[in-house]
XYZ file of C-alpha atoms in Angstrom:
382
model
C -19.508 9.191 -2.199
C -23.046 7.585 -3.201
C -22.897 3.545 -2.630
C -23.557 2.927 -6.626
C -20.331 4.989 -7.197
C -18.411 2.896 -4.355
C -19.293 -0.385 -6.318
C -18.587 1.100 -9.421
C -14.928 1.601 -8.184
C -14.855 -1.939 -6.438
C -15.991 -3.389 -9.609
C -13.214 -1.410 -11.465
C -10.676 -2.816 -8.979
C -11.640 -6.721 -9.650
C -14.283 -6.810 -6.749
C -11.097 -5.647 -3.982
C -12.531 -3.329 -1.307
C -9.279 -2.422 0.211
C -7.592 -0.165 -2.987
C -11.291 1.649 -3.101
C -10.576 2.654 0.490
C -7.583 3.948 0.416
C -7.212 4.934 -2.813
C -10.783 6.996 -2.794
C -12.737 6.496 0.472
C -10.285 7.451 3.168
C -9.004 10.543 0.464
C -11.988 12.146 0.988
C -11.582 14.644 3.871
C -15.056 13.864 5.013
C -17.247 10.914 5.250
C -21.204 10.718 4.475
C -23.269 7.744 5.493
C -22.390 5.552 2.588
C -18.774 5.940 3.152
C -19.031 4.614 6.669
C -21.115 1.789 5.926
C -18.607 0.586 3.246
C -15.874 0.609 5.438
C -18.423 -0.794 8.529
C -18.845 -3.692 5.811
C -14.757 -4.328 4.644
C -13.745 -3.381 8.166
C -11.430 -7.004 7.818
C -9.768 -5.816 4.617
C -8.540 -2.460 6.357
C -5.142 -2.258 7.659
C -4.248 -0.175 10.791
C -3.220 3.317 8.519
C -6.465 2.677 6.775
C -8.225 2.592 10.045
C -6.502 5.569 12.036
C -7.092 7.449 8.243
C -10.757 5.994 8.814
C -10.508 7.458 12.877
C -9.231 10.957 11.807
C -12.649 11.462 9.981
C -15.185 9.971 12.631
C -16.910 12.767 14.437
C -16.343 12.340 18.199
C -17.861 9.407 20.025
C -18.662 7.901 16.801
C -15.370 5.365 16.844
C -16.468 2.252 18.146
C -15.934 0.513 14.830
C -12.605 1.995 14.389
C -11.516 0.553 17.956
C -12.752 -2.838 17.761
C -10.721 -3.040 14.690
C -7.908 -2.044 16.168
C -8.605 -4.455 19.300
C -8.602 -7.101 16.822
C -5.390 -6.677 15.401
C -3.998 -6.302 18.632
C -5.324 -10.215 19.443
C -4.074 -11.456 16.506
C -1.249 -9.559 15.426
C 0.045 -7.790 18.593
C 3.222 -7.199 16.656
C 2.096 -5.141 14.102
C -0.191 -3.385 16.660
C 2.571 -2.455 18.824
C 4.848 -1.031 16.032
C 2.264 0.792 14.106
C -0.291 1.967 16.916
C 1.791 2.584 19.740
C 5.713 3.029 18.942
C 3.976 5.302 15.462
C 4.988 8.784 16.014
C 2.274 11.442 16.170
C -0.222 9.120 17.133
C -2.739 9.650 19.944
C -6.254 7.929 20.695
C -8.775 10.560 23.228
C -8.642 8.845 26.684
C -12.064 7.497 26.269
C -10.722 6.179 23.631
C -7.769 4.118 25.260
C -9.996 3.628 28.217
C -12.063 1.195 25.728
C -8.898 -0.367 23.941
C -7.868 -1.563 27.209
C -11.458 -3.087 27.803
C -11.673 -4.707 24.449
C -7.849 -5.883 24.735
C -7.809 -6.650 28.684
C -6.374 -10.334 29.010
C -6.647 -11.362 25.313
C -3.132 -9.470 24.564
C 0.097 -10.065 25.726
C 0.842 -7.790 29.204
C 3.428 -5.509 27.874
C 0.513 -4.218 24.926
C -2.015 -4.256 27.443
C -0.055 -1.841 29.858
C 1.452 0.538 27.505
C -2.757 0.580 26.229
C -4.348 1.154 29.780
C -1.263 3.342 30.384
C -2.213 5.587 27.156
C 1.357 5.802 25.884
C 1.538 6.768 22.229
C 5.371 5.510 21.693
C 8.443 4.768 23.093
C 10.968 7.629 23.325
C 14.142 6.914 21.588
C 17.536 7.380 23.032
C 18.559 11.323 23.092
C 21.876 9.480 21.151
C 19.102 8.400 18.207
C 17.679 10.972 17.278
C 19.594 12.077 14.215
C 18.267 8.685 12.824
C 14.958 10.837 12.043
C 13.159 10.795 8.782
C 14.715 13.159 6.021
C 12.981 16.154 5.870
C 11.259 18.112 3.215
C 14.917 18.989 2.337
C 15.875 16.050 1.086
C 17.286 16.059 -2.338
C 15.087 12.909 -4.128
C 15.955 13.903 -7.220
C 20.057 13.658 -6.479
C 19.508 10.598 -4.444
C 16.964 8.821 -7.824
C 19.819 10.478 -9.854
C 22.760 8.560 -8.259
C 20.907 5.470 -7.903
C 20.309 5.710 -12.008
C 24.398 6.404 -12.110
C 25.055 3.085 -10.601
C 22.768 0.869 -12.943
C 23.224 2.792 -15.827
C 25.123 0.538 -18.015
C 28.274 1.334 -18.728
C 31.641 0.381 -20.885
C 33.225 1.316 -23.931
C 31.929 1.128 -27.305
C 28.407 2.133 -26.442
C 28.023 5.083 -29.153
C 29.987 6.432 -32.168
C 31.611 9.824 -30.466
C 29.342 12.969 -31.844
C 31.108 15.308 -34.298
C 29.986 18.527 -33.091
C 30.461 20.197 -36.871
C 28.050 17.895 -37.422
C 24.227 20.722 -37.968
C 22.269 20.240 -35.261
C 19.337 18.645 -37.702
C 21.592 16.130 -38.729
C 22.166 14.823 -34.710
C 18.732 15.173 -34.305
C 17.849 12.419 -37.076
C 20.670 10.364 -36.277
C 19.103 10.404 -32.712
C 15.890 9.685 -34.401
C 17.325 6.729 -36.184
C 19.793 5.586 -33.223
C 20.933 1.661 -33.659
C 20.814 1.782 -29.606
C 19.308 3.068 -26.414
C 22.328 4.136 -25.263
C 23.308 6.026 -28.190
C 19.616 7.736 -28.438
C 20.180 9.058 -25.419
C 23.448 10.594 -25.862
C 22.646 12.414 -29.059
C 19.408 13.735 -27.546
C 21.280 15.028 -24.395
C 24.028 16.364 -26.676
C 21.209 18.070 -28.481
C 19.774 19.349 -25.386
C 22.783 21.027 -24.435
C 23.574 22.915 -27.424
C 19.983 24.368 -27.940
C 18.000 22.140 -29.694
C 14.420 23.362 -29.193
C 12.663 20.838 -27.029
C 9.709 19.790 -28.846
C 11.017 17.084 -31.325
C 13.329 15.764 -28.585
C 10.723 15.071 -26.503
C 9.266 13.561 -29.524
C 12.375 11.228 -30.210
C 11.723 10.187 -26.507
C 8.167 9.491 -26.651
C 8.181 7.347 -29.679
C 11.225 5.479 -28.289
C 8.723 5.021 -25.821
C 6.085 3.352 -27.204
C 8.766 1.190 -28.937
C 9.406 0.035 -25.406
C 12.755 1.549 -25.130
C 12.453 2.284 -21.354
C 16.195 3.171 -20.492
C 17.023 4.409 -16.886
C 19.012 7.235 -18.890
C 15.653 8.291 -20.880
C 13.819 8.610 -18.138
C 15.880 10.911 -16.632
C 15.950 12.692 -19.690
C 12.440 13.205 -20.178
C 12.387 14.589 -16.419
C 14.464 17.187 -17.482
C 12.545 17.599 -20.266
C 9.803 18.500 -18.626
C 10.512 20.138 -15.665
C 7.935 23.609 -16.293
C 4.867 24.176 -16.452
C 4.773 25.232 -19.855
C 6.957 21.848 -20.912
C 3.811 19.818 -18.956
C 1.681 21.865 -20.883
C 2.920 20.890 -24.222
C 4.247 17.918 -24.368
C 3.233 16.201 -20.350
C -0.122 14.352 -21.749
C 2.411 12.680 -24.949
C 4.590 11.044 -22.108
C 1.947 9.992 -19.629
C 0.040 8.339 -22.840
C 3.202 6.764 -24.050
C 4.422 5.227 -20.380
C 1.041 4.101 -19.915
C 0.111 2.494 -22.738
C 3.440 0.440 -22.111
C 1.501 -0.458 -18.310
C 5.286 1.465 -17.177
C 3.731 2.810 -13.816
C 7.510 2.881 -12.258
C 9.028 4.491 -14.433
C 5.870 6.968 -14.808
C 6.108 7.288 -11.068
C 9.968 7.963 -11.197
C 9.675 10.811 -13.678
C 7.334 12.592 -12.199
C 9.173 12.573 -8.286
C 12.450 13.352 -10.052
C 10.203 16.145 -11.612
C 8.523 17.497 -8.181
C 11.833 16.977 -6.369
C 13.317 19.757 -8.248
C 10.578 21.785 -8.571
C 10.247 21.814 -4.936
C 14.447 22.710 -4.571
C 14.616 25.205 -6.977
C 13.734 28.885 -5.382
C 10.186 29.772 -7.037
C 10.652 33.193 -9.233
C 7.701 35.316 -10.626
C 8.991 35.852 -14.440
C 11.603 33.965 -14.705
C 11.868 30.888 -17.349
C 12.267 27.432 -15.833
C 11.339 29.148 -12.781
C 7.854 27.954 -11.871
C 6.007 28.470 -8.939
C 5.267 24.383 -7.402
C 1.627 24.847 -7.268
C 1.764 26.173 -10.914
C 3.789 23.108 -12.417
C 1.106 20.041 -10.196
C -2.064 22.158 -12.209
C -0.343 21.296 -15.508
C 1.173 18.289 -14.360
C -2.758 17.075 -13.056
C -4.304 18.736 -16.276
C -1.821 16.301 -18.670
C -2.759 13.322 -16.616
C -6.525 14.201 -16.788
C -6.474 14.643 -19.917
C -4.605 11.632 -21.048
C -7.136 9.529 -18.657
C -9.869 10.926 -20.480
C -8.321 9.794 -23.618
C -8.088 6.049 -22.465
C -11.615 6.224 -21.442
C -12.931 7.063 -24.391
C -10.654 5.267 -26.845
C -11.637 2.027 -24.562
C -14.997 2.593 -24.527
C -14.794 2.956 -28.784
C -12.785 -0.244 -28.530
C -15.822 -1.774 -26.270
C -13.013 -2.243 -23.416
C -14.818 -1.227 -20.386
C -13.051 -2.520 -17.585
C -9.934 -0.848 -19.386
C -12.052 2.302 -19.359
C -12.823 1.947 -15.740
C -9.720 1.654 -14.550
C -8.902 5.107 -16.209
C -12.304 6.617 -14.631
C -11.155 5.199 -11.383
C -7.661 6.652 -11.691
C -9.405 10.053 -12.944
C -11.182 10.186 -9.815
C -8.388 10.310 -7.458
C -7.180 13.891 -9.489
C -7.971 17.634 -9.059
C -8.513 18.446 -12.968
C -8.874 22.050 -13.491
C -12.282 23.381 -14.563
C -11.544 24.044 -18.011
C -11.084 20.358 -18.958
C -14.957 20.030 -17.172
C -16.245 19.838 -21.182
C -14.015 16.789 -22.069
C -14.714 14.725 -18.457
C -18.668 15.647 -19.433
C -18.915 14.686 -22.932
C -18.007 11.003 -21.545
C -21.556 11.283 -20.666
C -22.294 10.791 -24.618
C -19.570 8.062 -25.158
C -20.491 4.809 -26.449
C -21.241 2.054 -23.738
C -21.711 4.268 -20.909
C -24.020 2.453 -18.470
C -24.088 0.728 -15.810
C -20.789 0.530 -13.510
C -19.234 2.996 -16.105
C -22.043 5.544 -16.082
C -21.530 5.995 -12.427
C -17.752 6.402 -12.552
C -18.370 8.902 -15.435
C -21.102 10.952 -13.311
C -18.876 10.606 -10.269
C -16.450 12.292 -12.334
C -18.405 14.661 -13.791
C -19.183 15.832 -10.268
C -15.787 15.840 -8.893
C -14.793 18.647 -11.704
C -17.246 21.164 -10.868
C -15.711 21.287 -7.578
C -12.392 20.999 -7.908
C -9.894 23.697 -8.360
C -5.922 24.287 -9.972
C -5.165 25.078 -6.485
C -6.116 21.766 -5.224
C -3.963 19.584 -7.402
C -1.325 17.784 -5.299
C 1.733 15.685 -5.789
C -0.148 12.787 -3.414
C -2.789 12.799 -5.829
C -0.817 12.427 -9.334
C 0.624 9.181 -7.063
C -3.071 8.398 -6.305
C -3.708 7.996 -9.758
C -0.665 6.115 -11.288
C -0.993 3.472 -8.051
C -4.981 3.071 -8.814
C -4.104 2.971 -12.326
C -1.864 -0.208 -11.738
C -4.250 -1.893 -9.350
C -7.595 -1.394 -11.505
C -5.387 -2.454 -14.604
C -6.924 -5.447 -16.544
C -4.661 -8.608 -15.518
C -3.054 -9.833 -18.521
């Protein structure tokens, strides 16, 4: 990244260097001259995944910064060092690299760090008995386990909604949904509607402006994962719900929807032709096209409403996504926006650059996450 884009995106994130380096900075899978010197500068705000993220993208020989960093943790927090630098699985330092550690650590740390350093042991092996403790693996049903934990604080009791008639016409649940004296209720009726083939747009509707009344029920969440669990449903209706969560500053729930969304995209068995069937790679374009696009639509409505740090914060969250080239036209005509200048103008123009070379096939899951977390960090405080 240029430097004037770097403080741009410190400036958007209330003067903090550490978000803009994890966030942007250490996303980028290679680092020019400016990047370096930023982190050279901030090197005390870094914690020890930002600096082995920072380490991975040094060329060779070129890690002296990285190190001392690390040596300095070790002095002064040689607990932390020891669980997340040498017990951290995967890890591994060249031995020129340890062979320094050792000299920059050698009787400033307690013995047992300094050995297992100047021995070059990555981690501790656990127990042959412990090893089906591992991390779940890519297997893992989220959605189920985010589905059960909604089950158990889901509230519950009698008397919560008027039972549905089912002679009632379909049209006639679907305004009573519309109209619903609860959450509780609304939800019913919508998934009763759901199930007996309502079409999904003006449930989704219901949902959204339920929404933006702040009507943020465990229960509607889930349904509006369901909701829009394609590509085509992302397509349609995914930029309404990301508007609606955040102009309610819900980053959680925004956050839950979409994992419960990916979880089962990544379960379900990925069919060519078949409906609801959507390759994964297919469904994170549309679901990184609806949260471009909705971005976009911050920016500009704060820069109309002379809002700019509200506007940067959506450029800054903008620039942690893969948008797809066709939305290229909407990210440029930012350019012509009132009040861009300054700070802004080089968020928009860092923007504007991004698109032209990213690609559909680059949007990721890690990315969409990027965005929501920058998105609640760059917020204005209230």
């Amino acid at each position: 990244m240029k430097r004037t884009e770097i403080d741009a995106l410190v400036r958007a994130h209330r003067g903090r260097a550490r978000p803009v380096a994890f966030l942007h900075v250490l996303r980028q899978s290679r680092l020019d001259e400016d990047d370096q010197s930023f982190l050279r500068e901030n090197v005390s705000e870094l914690g020890v995944p930002d600096l082995l993220a920072w380490r991975a993208r040094c060329e060779p020989g070129f890690t002296g910064a990285v190190l001392r960093a690390l040596a300095r943790i070790a002095l002064e927090e040689p607990s932390q060092f020891e669980h997340e630098v040498l017990d951290a699985p995967r890890f591994s330092l060249h031995d020129e690299e340890w062979i320094e550690l050792a000299d920059l650590t050698r009787g400033k740390v307690p013995p047992r760090i300094f050995d297992r350093i100047a021995a070059r042991r990555v981690r501790i092996e656990a127990p042959q008995e412990k090893e089906s403790a591992a991390l779940p693996s890519d297997d893992f049903d989220l959605a189920g386990f985010l589905e059960s934990s909604l089950d158990e604080i889901a509230p519950t009791g009698p008397g919560l909604a008027t039972p549905i008639d089912a002679s009632l016409a379909p049209e006639a649940i679907v305004e009573r949904a519309r109209n619903a004296w609860s959450a509780e209720e609304r939800v019913l009726l919508l998934e009763w509607a759901a199930a007996h083939g309502v079409p999904r747009k003006p449930l989704v509707e219901i949902a959204v402006a339920a929404v933006r009344a702040g009507e943020i029920d465990p229960r509607l969440r889930a349904f509006l994962a369901a909701q829009v669990g394609t590509r085509a449903a992302w397509d349609a209706h995914g930029q309404d719900v990301v508007l609606a969560l955040l102009d309610r500053s819900a980053y959680s729930s925004l956050s839950e929807i979409c994992a419960l969304v990916w979880s089962a995209a990544r379960g379900a068995p990925a069919v060519r032709g078949v409906p609801g069937r959507d390759e994964p790679q297919g469904l994170l374009s549309a679901m990184s096209a609806a949260f471009a696009a909705a971005l976009v639509h911050i920016a500009r409505e704060s820069l109309v409403a002379s809002l700019p740090a509200r506007a940067m914060a959506a450029l800054s969250a903008l620039a942690c996504l893969t948008p797809p080239p066709r939305l290229s036209r909407t990210i440029f005509d930012l350019l012509r926006a009132p009040g861009v200048a300054g700070e802004v103008l080089a968020l928009v123009e860092l923007n504007v650059r991004l698109v032209k070379h990213s690609s559909a096939r680059d949007a990721s899951f890690e990315s969409i996450v990027a965005a929501i977390h920058c998105l609640a960090d760059a917020g204005p405080e209230a």
